[in-house]
Short mmCIF file of C-alpha atoms in Angstrom, two decimals:
data_model
loop_
_atom_site.label_atom_id
_atom_site.label_comp_id
_atom_site.label_asym_id
_atom_site.label_seq_id
_atom_site.Cartn_x
_atom_site.Cartn_y
_atom_site.Cartn_z
CA UNK A 73 0.00 0.00 0.00
CA UNK A 74 1.48 3.33 -1.04
CA UNK A 75 1.66 6.15 1.48
CA UNK A 76 -0.05 9.42 0.65
CA UNK A 77 3.24 11.25 -0.19
CA UNK A 78 4.27 8.36 -2.43
CA UNK A 79 0.93 8.48 -4.24
CA UNK A 80 1.28 12.20 -4.90
CA UNK A 81 4.91 11.80 -5.96
CA UNK A 82 4.01 9.10 -8.45
CA UNK A 83 1.07 11.11 -9.79
CA UNK A 84 3.31 14.13 -10.45
CA UNK A 85 5.93 11.88 -12.03
CA UNK A 86 3.29 10.38 -14.33
CA UNK A 87 2.29 13.81 -15.65
CA UNK A 88 5.93 14.85 -16.11
CA UNK A 89 7.11 11.65 -17.78
CA UNK A 90 4.03 11.61 -20.02
CA UNK A 91 4.93 15.11 -21.20
CA UNK A 92 8.53 14.23 -22.12
CA UNK A 93 7.85 13.05 -25.72
CA UNK A 94 6.81 16.60 -26.68
CA UNK A 95 10.52 17.46 -26.93
CA UNK A 96 10.84 15.23 -29.98
CA UNK A 97 8.42 17.42 -31.94
CA UNK A 98 9.06 20.88 -33.37
CA UNK A 99 10.02 23.41 -32.19
CA UNK A 100 12.67 21.56 -30.06
CA UNK A 101 12.60 18.85 -32.76
CA UNK A 102 14.88 16.44 -30.88
CA UNK A 103 13.81 13.61 -33.17
CA UNK A 104 16.31 11.14 -31.70
CA UNK A 105 14.80 11.61 -28.24
CA UNK A 106 11.57 9.93 -29.40
CA UNK A 107 13.31 6.54 -29.24
CA UNK A 108 13.75 6.79 -25.45
CA UNK A 109 11.13 9.40 -24.55
CA UNK A 110 8.60 6.81 -23.34
CA UNK A 111 11.11 4.92 -21.20
CA UNK A 112 10.72 6.94 -17.93
CA UNK A 113 6.92 6.73 -18.15
CA UNK A 114 7.03 2.99 -18.86
CA UNK A 115 9.42 2.38 -15.95
CA UNK A 116 6.96 4.16 -13.67
CA UNK A 117 4.00 2.14 -14.98
CA UNK A 118 5.70 -1.24 -14.67
CA UNK A 119 6.38 -0.55 -10.99
CA UNK A 120 2.75 0.30 -10.19
CA UNK A 121 1.65 -1.88 -7.22
CA UNK A 122 -1.82 -2.52 -8.69
CA UNK A 123 -3.57 -2.43 -12.03
CA UNK A 124 -5.75 0.40 -10.75
CA UNK A 125 -2.65 2.46 -9.98
CA UNK A 126 -1.20 1.74 -13.43
CA UNK A 127 -4.47 2.87 -15.03
CA UNK A 128 -4.38 6.12 -13.02
CA UNK A 129 -0.78 6.84 -13.97
CA UNK A 130 -1.47 6.00 -17.61
CA UNK A 131 -4.36 8.46 -17.57
CA UNK A 132 -2.27 11.20 -15.89
CA UNK A 133 0.65 10.63 -18.25
CA UNK A 134 -1.65 10.80 -21.27
CA UNK A 135 -3.12 14.05 -20.01
CA UNK A 136 0.41 15.41 -19.50
CA UNK A 137 1.32 14.47 -23.06
CA UNK A 138 -1.75 16.22 -24.50
CA UNK A 139 -1.10 19.36 -22.43
CA UNK A 140 2.55 19.48 -23.51
CA UNK A 141 1.99 18.86 -27.23
CA UNK A 142 -1.02 21.22 -27.40
CA UNK A 143 0.08 23.87 -24.90
CA UNK A 144 -0.08 26.51 -27.64
CA UNK A 145 -3.88 26.14 -27.64
CA UNK A 146 -4.12 27.93 -24.29
CA UNK A 147 -4.86 31.35 -25.88
CA UNK A 148 -7.85 29.80 -27.64
CA UNK A 149 -9.16 27.30 -25.11
CA UNK A 150 -7.87 28.69 -21.81
CA UNK A 151 -8.94 26.46 -18.90
CA UNK A 152 -10.94 24.24 -21.23
CA UNK A 153 -7.66 22.65 -22.38
CA UNK A 154 -7.31 20.94 -18.98
CA UNK A 155 -10.58 18.93 -19.06
CA UNK A 156 -9.92 18.20 -22.73
CA UNK A 157 -6.50 16.76 -21.83
CA UNK A 158 -8.09 14.79 -18.99
CA UNK A 159 -10.62 13.31 -21.41
CA UNK A 160 -8.01 12.33 -24.00
CA UNK A 161 -5.69 10.98 -21.31
CA UNK A 162 -8.17 8.15 -20.73
CA UNK A 163 -7.12 6.69 -24.08
CA UNK A 164 -3.75 5.62 -22.65
CA UNK A 165 -5.22 3.42 -19.89
CA UNK A 166 -5.19 0.17 -21.96
CA UNK A 167 -1.58 0.81 -22.95
CA UNK A 168 -0.61 1.46 -19.32
CA UNK A 169 -2.23 -1.78 -18.17
CA UNK A 170 -0.36 -3.74 -20.83
CA UNK A 171 2.93 -2.09 -19.85
CA UNK A 172 2.45 -3.22 -16.26
CA UNK A 173 1.24 -6.67 -17.29
CA UNK A 174 4.01 -7.48 -19.77
CA UNK A 175 6.96 -5.44 -18.52
CA UNK A 176 6.35 -5.81 -14.79
CA UNK A 177 8.06 -9.19 -14.49
CA UNK A 178 11.49 -10.52 -15.34
CA UNK A 179 10.78 -10.93 -19.06
CA UNK A 180 11.00 -14.72 -18.93
CA UNK A 181 8.62 -17.23 -20.49
CA UNK A 182 7.94 -15.38 -23.70
CA UNK A 183 6.64 -12.30 -21.90
CA UNK A 184 9.32 -10.08 -23.47
CA UNK A 185 8.45 -11.16 -26.99
CA UNK A 186 4.78 -10.51 -26.31
CA UNK A 187 5.62 -7.08 -24.92
CA UNK A 188 7.55 -6.11 -28.05
CA UNK A 189 4.44 -6.80 -30.15
CA UNK A 190 1.59 -5.81 -27.83
CA UNK A 191 2.87 -2.67 -26.11
CA UNK A 192 3.51 -0.79 -29.41
CA UNK A 193 0.16 -2.04 -30.74
CA UNK A 194 -1.63 -0.66 -27.68
CA UNK A 195 0.18 2.66 -28.10
CA UNK A 196 -1.04 2.80 -31.69
CA UNK A 197 -4.57 2.07 -30.49
CA UNK A 198 -4.49 5.23 -28.36
CA UNK A 199 -3.21 7.24 -31.34
CA UNK A 200 -5.91 5.83 -33.58
CA UNK A 201 -8.69 6.65 -31.12
CA UNK A 202 -7.65 10.26 -30.65
CA UNK A 203 -7.26 10.69 -34.42
CA UNK A 204 -11.01 11.04 -34.68
CA UNK A 205 -11.76 14.60 -35.78
CA UNK A 206 -14.11 15.19 -32.86
CA UNK A 207 -11.31 14.47 -30.38
CA UNK A 208 -8.90 16.89 -32.01
CA UNK A 209 -7.47 14.82 -34.84
CA UNK A 210 -4.09 13.11 -35.29
CA UNK A 211 -1.85 15.87 -33.97
CA UNK A 212 1.30 14.80 -32.13
CA UNK A 213 1.42 11.20 -33.34
CA UNK A 214 4.67 9.65 -32.15
CA UNK A 215 5.75 8.84 -35.71
CA UNK A 216 5.29 12.47 -36.76
CA UNK A 217 8.37 13.40 -34.71
CA UNK A 218 10.51 11.71 -37.39
CA UNK A 219 9.51 14.10 -40.19
CA UNK A 220 13.13 15.03 -41.04
CA UNK A 221 14.73 11.55 -40.98
CA UNK A 222 14.96 10.23 -44.58
CA UNK A 223 15.11 6.46 -43.81
CA UNK A 224 12.07 6.76 -41.55
CA UNK A 225 10.18 8.81 -44.13
CA UNK A 226 10.72 5.88 -46.48
CA UNK A 227 8.95 3.71 -43.90
CA UNK A 228 6.04 6.15 -44.05
CA UNK A 229 5.73 5.45 -47.77
CA UNK A 230 5.14 1.79 -46.86
CA UNK A 231 2.79 2.04 -43.89
CA UNK A 232 2.16 5.71 -43.25
CA UNK A 233 2.88 7.51 -40.01
CA UNK A 234 1.29 4.52 -38.23
CA UNK A 235 4.18 2.22 -39.13
CA UNK A 236 6.66 4.80 -37.88
CA UNK A 237 4.79 5.12 -34.56
CA UNK A 238 4.89 1.34 -34.14
CA UNK A 239 8.64 1.26 -34.77
CA UNK A 240 9.41 4.11 -32.34
CA UNK A 241 7.23 2.57 -29.62
CA UNK A 242 8.89 -0.83 -30.15
CA UNK A 243 12.35 0.68 -29.69
CA UNK A 244 11.23 2.29 -26.41
CA UNK A 245 9.86 -1.06 -25.24
CA UNK A 246 13.11 -2.84 -26.09
CA UNK A 247 15.13 -0.24 -24.17
CA UNK A 248 12.96 -0.80 -21.09
CA UNK A 249 13.57 -4.54 -21.31
CA UNK A 250 17.32 -3.99 -21.56
CA UNK A 251 17.22 -1.83 -18.42
CA UNK A 252 15.02 -3.92 -16.13
CA UNK A 253 14.94 -7.51 -17.39
CA UNK A 254 18.34 -9.25 -17.75
CA UNK A 255 16.54 -12.44 -18.77
CA UNK A 256 15.00 -10.59 -21.71
CA UNK A 257 18.15 -9.18 -23.23
CA UNK A 258 18.11 -11.58 -26.15
CA UNK A 259 14.57 -10.74 -27.33
CA UNK A 260 15.20 -7.05 -26.59
CA UNK A 261 18.32 -6.99 -28.76
CA UNK A 262 16.47 -9.02 -31.38
CA UNK A 263 13.68 -6.42 -31.35
CA UNK A 264 16.10 -3.54 -31.80
CA UNK A 265 17.89 -5.42 -34.57
CA UNK A 266 14.59 -6.17 -36.27
CA UNK A 267 13.63 -2.48 -36.26
CA UNK A 268 17.00 -1.54 -37.74
CA UNK A 269 16.84 -4.28 -40.37
CA UNK A 270 13.30 -3.31 -41.38
CA UNK A 271 14.35 0.31 -41.81
CA UNK A 272 17.42 -0.70 -43.79
CA UNK A 273 15.53 -3.07 -46.08
CA UNK A 274 12.89 -0.44 -46.79
CA UNK A 275 15.58 2.18 -47.44
CA UNK A 276 17.47 -0.06 -49.84
CA UNK A 277 14.71 -1.93 -51.64
CA UNK A 278 11.48 0.08 -51.64
CA UNK A 279 11.38 2.08 -54.89
CA UNK A 280 11.74 5.83 -54.63
CA UNK A 281 9.20 8.08 -56.36
CA UNK A 282 10.02 8.33 -60.06
CA UNK A 283 10.54 12.01 -60.84
CA UNK A 284 8.79 13.06 -64.03
CA UNK A 285 8.87 16.75 -64.90
CA UNK A 286 8.49 19.68 -62.60
CA UNK A 287 6.38 22.65 -61.64
CA UNK A 288 7.27 26.21 -60.66
CA UNK A 289 5.15 27.02 -57.62
CA UNK A 290 5.13 30.39 -55.88
CA UNK A 291 4.07 30.71 -52.23
CA UNK A 292 2.76 34.09 -51.08
CA UNK A 293 3.09 34.80 -47.34
CA UNK A 294 1.82 38.30 -46.47
CA UNK A 295 2.86 38.18 -42.81
CA UNK A 296 1.14 39.57 -39.77
CA UNK A 297 -1.64 42.10 -40.29
CA UNK A 298 -2.94 43.99 -37.27
CA UNK A 299 -6.49 43.13 -36.25
CA UNK A 300 -9.13 45.65 -37.20
CA UNK A 301 -12.30 46.12 -39.22
CA UNK A 302 -10.28 46.38 -42.44
CA UNK A 303 -7.71 43.65 -41.67
CA UNK A 304 -9.08 41.34 -44.38
CA UNK A 305 -8.75 44.09 -46.99
CA UNK A 306 -5.20 44.92 -45.88
CA UNK A 307 -4.21 41.24 -45.97
CA UNK A 308 -5.64 40.93 -49.47
CA UNK A 309 -3.72 44.03 -50.57
CA UNK A 310 -0.48 42.64 -49.11
CA UNK A 311 -0.94 39.37 -50.97
CA UNK A 312 -1.76 41.29 -54.13
CA UNK A 313 1.41 43.38 -53.85
CA UNK A 314 3.67 40.39 -53.20
CA UNK A 315 2.11 38.41 -56.04
CA UNK A 316 2.64 41.27 -58.45
CA UNK A 317 6.37 40.98 -57.73
CA UNK A 318 6.33 37.51 -59.31
CA UNK A 319 5.70 38.95 -62.77
CA UNK A 320 8.44 37.84 -65.15
CA UNK A 321 9.44 34.81 -63.03
CA UNK A 322 7.08 32.49 -64.95
CA UNK A 323 5.43 30.47 -62.17
CA UNK A 324 3.00 27.71 -63.11
CA UNK A 325 0.92 28.25 -59.97
CA UNK A 326 0.68 30.84 -57.19
CA UNK A 327 -0.60 29.69 -53.78
CA UNK A 328 -2.04 31.94 -51.09
CA UNK A 329 -2.65 30.86 -47.49
CA UNK A 330 -5.81 30.09 -45.57
CA UNK A 331 -8.33 32.94 -45.16
CA UNK A 332 -6.32 35.04 -47.62
CA UNK A 333 -9.59 36.36 -49.11
CA UNK A 334 -12.11 37.61 -46.59
CA UNK A 335 -15.19 38.00 -48.79
CA UNK A 336 -17.21 35.75 -51.06
CA UNK A 337 -16.04 36.33 -54.63
CA UNK A 338 -19.60 36.18 -55.94
CA UNK A 339 -20.67 38.93 -53.55
CA UNK A 340 -17.48 40.93 -54.24
CA UNK A 341 -16.90 40.82 -58.01
CA UNK A 342 -14.34 43.60 -57.60
CA UNK A 343 -12.07 41.19 -55.70
CA UNK A 344 -12.60 38.53 -58.35
CA UNK A 345 -11.56 41.01 -61.05
CA UNK A 346 -8.42 42.00 -59.10
CA UNK A 347 -7.43 38.34 -58.71
CA UNK A 348 -8.05 37.71 -62.42
CA UNK A 349 -5.88 40.69 -63.31
CA UNK A 350 -3.13 39.35 -61.03
CA UNK A 351 -3.32 35.96 -62.69
CA UNK A 352 -2.95 37.56 -66.11
CA UNK A 353 -0.06 39.74 -64.92
CA UNK A 354 2.02 36.89 -63.47
CA UNK A 355 0.94 34.41 -66.15
CA UNK A 356 -0.29 31.73 -63.75
CA UNK A 357 -3.51 30.73 -61.95
CA UNK A 358 -3.89 31.62 -58.28
CA UNK A 359 -5.09 29.18 -55.63
CA UNK A 360 -6.59 31.44 -52.97
CA UNK A 361 -8.58 30.61 -49.85
CA UNK A 362 -11.92 32.29 -49.20
CA UNK A 363 -13.09 32.52 -45.58
CA UNK A 364 -16.50 34.14 -45.83
CA UNK A 365 -20.24 33.79 -45.63
CA UNK A 366 -21.68 32.33 -48.79
CA UNK A 367 -24.94 33.37 -50.32
CA UNK A 368 -27.51 30.54 -50.41
CA UNK A 369 -28.05 31.36 -54.09
CA UNK A 370 -24.44 30.51 -55.01
CA UNK A 371 -24.08 27.12 -56.70
CA UNK A 372 -21.45 24.60 -55.70
CA UNK A 373 -18.04 24.90 -57.34
CA UNK A 374 -17.19 22.86 -60.39
CA UNK A 375 -14.23 22.28 -62.60
CA UNK A 376 -12.51 19.64 -60.52
CA UNK A 377 -13.09 15.99 -59.87
CA UNK A 378 -15.08 15.55 -56.69
CA UNK A 379 -14.83 12.25 -54.88
CA UNK A 380 -17.95 11.01 -53.24
CA UNK A 381 -16.46 8.95 -50.44
CA UNK A 382 -15.18 10.81 -47.37
CA UNK A 383 -13.92 9.86 -43.97
CA UNK A 384 -15.68 12.50 -41.98
CA UNK A 385 -15.04 10.61 -38.81
CA UNK A 386 -11.77 8.94 -37.90
CA UNK A 387 -8.58 10.18 -39.45
CA UNK A 388 -7.12 6.78 -38.86
CA UNK A 389 -8.87 4.87 -41.60
CA UNK A 390 -8.41 5.35 -45.30
CA UNK A 391 -11.15 6.92 -47.35
CA UNK A 392 -12.84 4.40 -49.58
CA UNK A 393 -14.68 6.81 -51.81
CA UNK A 394 -15.04 6.55 -55.56
CA UNK A 395 -14.63 9.27 -58.11
CA UNK A 396 -17.79 11.06 -59.05
CA UNK A 397 -16.36 12.01 -62.42
CA UNK A 398 -14.94 15.12 -63.98
CA UNK A 399 -16.95 18.27 -63.47
CA UNK A 400 -18.28 17.21 -60.08
CA UNK A 401 -18.65 19.53 -57.13
CA UNK A 402 -16.80 19.70 -53.86
CA UNK A 403 -18.86 22.66 -52.67
CA UNK A 404 -22.14 22.96 -50.84
CA UNK A 405 -25.16 25.22 -51.27
CA UNK A 406 -26.01 25.39 -47.56
CA UNK A 407 -25.80 29.02 -46.43
CA UNK A 408 -23.14 29.84 -43.87
CA UNK A 409 -19.42 30.55 -43.45
CA UNK A 410 -17.06 28.34 -45.44
CA UNK A 411 -13.32 28.01 -45.85
CA UNK A 412 -12.75 27.25 -49.51
CA UNK A 413 -9.78 26.74 -51.81
CA UNK A 414 -10.68 28.57 -55.02
CA UNK A 415 -8.71 28.49 -58.28
CA UNK A 416 -8.66 31.79 -60.18
CA UNK A 417 -7.36 32.30 -63.72
CA UNK A 418 -7.07 35.32 -66.04
CA UNK A 419 -10.79 35.08 -66.79
CA UNK A 420 -11.75 34.93 -63.10
CA UNK A 421 -12.66 31.97 -60.86
CA UNK A 422 -12.38 28.76 -62.85
CA UNK A 423 -15.19 27.06 -60.95
CA UNK A 424 -12.82 24.64 -59.21
CA UNK A 425 -13.47 24.95 -55.50
CA UNK A 426 -12.90 22.79 -52.43
CA UNK A 427 -14.75 23.45 -49.19
CA UNK A 428 -12.90 22.44 -46.04
CA UNK A 429 -14.42 19.21 -44.73
CA UNK A 430 -12.78 18.64 -41.36
CA UNK A 431 -13.21 21.64 -39.13
CA UNK A 432 -11.14 22.39 -36.04
CA UNK A 433 -13.08 21.63 -32.84
CA UNK A 434 -13.68 24.87 -30.91
CA UNK A 435 -11.63 26.87 -33.42
CA UNK A 436 -14.17 26.55 -36.25
CA UNK A 437 -17.12 24.92 -34.56
CA UNK A 438 -18.24 24.05 -31.04
CA UNK A 439 -19.02 20.36 -30.53
CA UNK A 440 -22.43 20.06 -28.84
CA UNK A 441 -22.74 23.85 -28.83
CA UNK A 442 -25.86 23.80 -26.67
CA UNK A 443 -23.81 22.13 -23.93
CA UNK A 444 -20.32 23.58 -24.51
CA UNK A 445 -21.11 26.99 -25.99
CA UNK A 446 -19.82 28.65 -22.82
CA UNK A 447 -16.29 28.01 -24.17
CA UNK A 448 -16.68 31.15 -26.30
CA UNK A 449 -16.71 33.27 -23.13
CA UNK A 450 -13.33 32.07 -21.83
CA UNK A 451 -11.26 31.81 -25.02
CA UNK A 452 -11.19 32.42 -28.75
CA UNK A 453 -13.57 29.61 -29.59
CA UNK A 454 -15.76 29.92 -32.69
CA UNK A 455 -18.66 32.30 -32.19
CA UNK A 456 -20.45 30.66 -35.12
CA UNK A 457 -19.97 27.20 -36.57
CA UNK A 458 -18.41 27.01 -40.03
CA UNK A 459 -20.14 24.84 -42.60
CA UNK A 460 -18.13 21.75 -43.67
CA UNK A 461 -17.77 20.65 -47.26
CA UNK A 462 -18.97 17.22 -48.25
CA UNK A 463 -16.30 15.77 -50.55
CA UNK A 464 -12.62 16.11 -51.51
CA UNK A 465 -11.76 17.67 -54.86
CA UNK A 466 -8.96 17.09 -57.36
CA UNK A 467 -8.52 20.19 -59.54
CA UNK A 468 -7.19 20.45 -63.08
CA UNK A 469 -4.38 23.00 -63.38
CA UNK A 470 -5.01 25.35 -66.32
CA UNK A 471 -2.19 25.27 -68.84
CA UNK A 472 -0.77 22.03 -67.44
CA UNK A 473 -2.93 19.08 -68.47
CA UNK A 474 -0.37 16.72 -66.91
CA UNK A 475 -0.85 18.17 -63.40
CA UNK A 476 -3.79 17.93 -61.03
CA UNK A 477 -4.01 19.60 -57.64
CA UNK A 478 -5.16 18.11 -54.35
CA UNK A 479 -6.09 20.95 -51.96
CA UNK A 480 -6.38 20.66 -48.18
CA UNK A 481 -7.11 23.41 -45.71
CA UNK A 482 -5.03 23.86 -42.53
CA UNK A 483 -5.90 21.19 -39.94
CA UNK A 484 -6.60 18.67 -42.69
CA UNK A 485 -2.90 18.16 -43.40
CA UNK A 486 -2.74 16.21 -40.12
CA UNK A 487 -4.98 13.44 -41.52
CA UNK A 488 -3.03 10.79 -43.48
CA UNK A 489 -6.16 9.40 -45.12
CA UNK A 490 -7.07 12.69 -46.80
CA UNK A 491 -3.79 13.14 -48.68
CA UNK A 492 -3.72 9.42 -49.49
CA UNK A 493 -7.20 9.67 -51.01
CA UNK A 494 -6.22 12.68 -53.12
CA UNK A 495 -3.10 10.90 -54.41
CA UNK A 496 -5.17 7.81 -55.17
CA UNK A 497 -7.58 9.94 -57.20
CA UNK A 498 -4.81 11.41 -59.35
CA UNK A 499 -3.49 14.50 -57.57
CA UNK A 500 0.09 15.20 -58.64
CA UNK A 501 0.63 18.08 -56.21
CA UNK A 502 -0.78 18.30 -52.68
CA UNK A 503 -1.42 21.76 -51.26
CA UNK A 504 -2.25 22.74 -47.69
CA UNK A 505 -3.41 26.32 -47.13
CA UNK A 506 -2.96 27.28 -43.51
CA UNK A 507 -3.05 30.15 -41.02
CA UNK A 508 -1.47 29.91 -37.56
CA UNK A 509 -1.26 33.62 -36.77
CA UNK A 510 -3.14 33.08 -33.49
CA UNK A 511 -0.20 30.94 -32.34
CA UNK A 512 2.58 32.94 -33.97
CA UNK A 513 5.14 32.77 -31.17
CA UNK A 514 4.51 29.15 -30.16
CA UNK A 515 5.55 25.72 -31.39
CA UNK A 516 2.42 25.44 -33.54
CA UNK A 517 3.76 26.87 -36.85
CA UNK A 518 6.77 24.54 -36.87
CA UNK A 519 4.70 21.53 -35.84
CA UNK A 520 2.15 22.22 -38.55
CA UNK A 521 4.72 22.74 -41.31
CA UNK A 522 6.45 19.46 -40.44
CA UNK A 523 3.29 17.45 -41.14
CA UNK A 524 3.55 18.19 -44.87
CA UNK A 525 6.82 16.24 -45.04
CA UNK A 526 5.03 13.13 -43.80
CA UNK A 527 2.08 13.56 -46.15
CA UNK A 528 4.49 13.94 -49.08
CA UNK A 529 6.46 10.83 -48.13
CA UNK A 530 3.32 8.76 -47.55
CA UNK A 531 1.76 9.67 -50.88
CA UNK A 532 4.89 9.98 -53.05
CA UNK A 533 3.65 13.41 -54.12
CA UNK A 534 5.22 16.83 -53.48
CA UNK A 535 3.38 19.03 -51.02
CA UNK A 536 3.15 22.78 -50.58
CA UNK A 537 2.35 24.15 -47.12
CA UNK A 538 1.37 27.80 -47.67
CA UNK A 539 0.51 30.01 -44.70
CA UNK A 540 -0.43 33.61 -44.07
CA UNK A 541 2.23 34.24 -41.44
CA UNK A 542 4.65 31.29 -41.56
CA UNK A 543 6.03 28.77 -41.41
CA UNK A 544 5.51 28.07 -45.13
CA UNK A 545 7.46 25.15 -46.61
CA UNK A 546 7.58 22.92 -49.68
CA UNK A 547 8.51 19.24 -49.71
CA UNK A 548 9.45 16.86 -52.52
CA UNK A 549 7.83 13.49 -53.23
CA UNK A 550 10.10 11.70 -50.73
CA UNK A 551 9.36 14.21 -47.98
CA UNK A 552 12.60 16.13 -48.49
CA UNK A 553 12.47 19.88 -47.99
CA UNK A 554 12.79 21.96 -51.15
CA UNK A 555 14.48 25.31 -50.81
CA UNK A 556 14.18 27.36 -47.64
CA UNK A 557 11.15 27.54 -45.41
CA UNK A 558 9.58 30.98 -44.92
CA UNK A 559 9.84 31.87 -41.21
CA UNK A 560 7.16 33.55 -39.13
CA UNK A 561 9.02 36.85 -39.46
CA UNK A 562 8.81 36.90 -43.27
CA UNK A 563 6.45 38.86 -45.51
CA UNK A 564 7.40 37.68 -48.96
CA UNK A 565 6.69 35.60 -52.04
CA UNK A 566 9.03 32.73 -52.90
CA UNK A 567 9.31 30.58 -56.01
CA UNK A 568 10.05 26.85 -55.73
CA UNK A 569 11.09 24.32 -58.35
CA UNK A 570 8.92 21.35 -57.44
CA UNK A 571 9.68 17.90 -58.92
CA UNK A 572 6.64 15.87 -59.87
CA UNK A 573 6.54 12.11 -59.46
CA UNK A 574 4.85 9.09 -60.98
CA UNK A 575 4.00 5.74 -59.47
CA UNK A 576 2.13 4.70 -56.36
CA UNK A 577 3.55 4.19 -52.88
CA UNK A 578 2.69 1.08 -50.91
CA UNK A 579 0.83 3.24 -48.41
CA UNK A 580 -1.42 4.73 -51.10
CA UNK A 581 -2.00 1.25 -52.50
CA UNK A 582 -2.65 -0.68 -49.29
CA UNK A 583 -3.68 2.02 -46.83
CA UNK A 584 -3.53 1.79 -43.06
CA UNK A 585 -2.47 -1.85 -42.85
CA UNK A 586 -0.28 -1.28 -39.72
CA UNK A 587 -3.43 -0.22 -37.88
CA UNK A 588 -5.19 -3.40 -38.94
CA UNK A 589 -2.19 -5.50 -37.93
CA UNK A 590 -2.00 -3.85 -34.50
CA UNK A 591 -5.72 -4.36 -33.90
CA UNK A 592 -5.43 -8.01 -34.96
CA UNK A 593 -2.54 -8.63 -32.54
CA UNK A 594 -4.48 -7.04 -29.68
CA UNK A 595 -7.61 -9.00 -30.56
CA UNK A 596 -5.67 -12.29 -30.50
CA UNK A 597 -4.19 -11.39 -27.12
CA UNK A 598 -7.58 -10.47 -25.65
CA UNK A 599 -9.10 -13.69 -26.99
CA UNK A 600 -6.27 -15.78 -25.54
CA UNK A 601 -6.63 -14.08 -22.16
CA UNK A 602 -10.37 -14.65 -22.26
CA UNK A 603 -9.93 -18.36 -23.03
CA UNK A 604 -7.36 -18.67 -20.24
CA UNK A 605 -9.73 -17.05 -17.76
CA UNK A 606 -12.55 -19.39 -18.75
CA UNK A 607 -10.35 -22.46 -18.38
CA UNK A 608 -8.96 -21.54 -14.99
CA UNK A 609 -12.08 -19.86 -13.68
CA UNK A 610 -10.09 -16.87 -12.52
CA UNK A 611 -8.18 -13.94 -14.06
CA UNK A 612 -4.59 -14.33 -15.18
CA UNK A 613 -2.08 -13.90 -12.33
CA UNK A 614 -0.70 -10.48 -11.58
CA UNK A 615 2.82 -9.86 -12.93
CA UNK A 616 5.67 -9.86 -10.49
CA UNK A 617 6.48 -6.16 -10.24
CA UNK A 618 9.29 -4.65 -8.21
CA UNK A 619 8.12 -4.11 -4.64
CA UNK A 620 7.29 -0.44 -4.13
CA UNK A 621 8.85 1.27 -1.15
CA UNK A 622 6.39 2.68 1.34
CA UNK A 623 6.81 5.22 4.08
CA UNK A 624 5.26 4.78 7.50
CA UNK A 625 4.32 7.43 9.90
#
């Protein structure tokens, strides 16, 4: 029985050790730390005197991780971030129980081998569950910390970020076994060797994207614009001025960031004419982003290929939609505020439009507003819900019949299934239009920009991450960075030579198979434990954990 001081000490240690993995993500970006970042937390869990205590410390550690990785949301959510972290922390309880069950003994009798398979699978289960849009989406997945490691990005082309998360969690598990279980050193070393061999085989033998041609893409980043009643007009004017400076540089496409146009182009034909004139002046179409109320009389956008199947729920499963055919619509005629990627040529809007499908909880809509609407009074939560689009869109690029565009808006670049679906439907260039100005001096801009590297590697397609205020970045089809990123201090337009690629990655072809494999392994384990309990008439014996020291007094 733990004394009261020991209980409080362990609770604080759980929160702190759960928060440690945040250092592997940008801005610290200590990618190598991810391979041992879970070790202190796992050592604490394996020493828990009871399963109930392990569940509590798994919950507290999960909450600490969410708070650390999402701390930059405090200006928007304020105190609401704490109950949100407490809710999401519950998702780590099954993983914590497995850590205690499988790592709490001496590693003998096959327990170590089971741990190397089951503990990473349970970690992935927690990532999958919180990848549902309503719980905040797949931000801070353990595998995403490896966005700048080329061999690991190659793994992402095989099994997505999910395979990378499994590998990183397995290495952490093997390190714990090496530290605490001398009898398990052989399987632990075998596990580490297996991870290294898998990475090496994928690096050497999995085909790289076959480069075929290129595209000159300009990214326009206007920089910070002071809030005010005319801030949208001033932002538009800044983007207009920077775009005009591209004349004579012969871009094939100019990309503006999220919310770069603050009025519906049908209601403001003057803005549409200015954009058309810009397109004619620079000799390239503009992909802008309209954040505005749409008239109910406006028809849905056309000119792209809309795909009927969407994954409006979990970001962890691949979209299984089918193409609706050329000339379909990705827009909606429901009145309300939309965030839409709109392609504009010299003659005006081309009709190709994509309405953002996955909205940011609290930032763009309030889940269960009747119950949680009070959040608007304590933070910068959405005063009015945005209207989601209903299908992804692949756009034809005017003047380049060999290139099709796959637009995403901001938060959507975190979802592996969305970029995979666009690549599967023929997109040759992925584009994420983003705005993180509310979090300008936090880790958010760097974290967000890094996600595009993973989406590029997974899909084998280059990706442009264009923002209003930085960090804007462009990545090649293997996830490699092209040119220099535009920092949060920059107000500029930059031109990038973007290589295009042919072929299909294994991840685009086979989808989220690591998730299915992890779920299958856990299902087999649960079934085996259930059969064992039925045969013996009692639960499986508790693992032999190190005796916890207690204080008396």
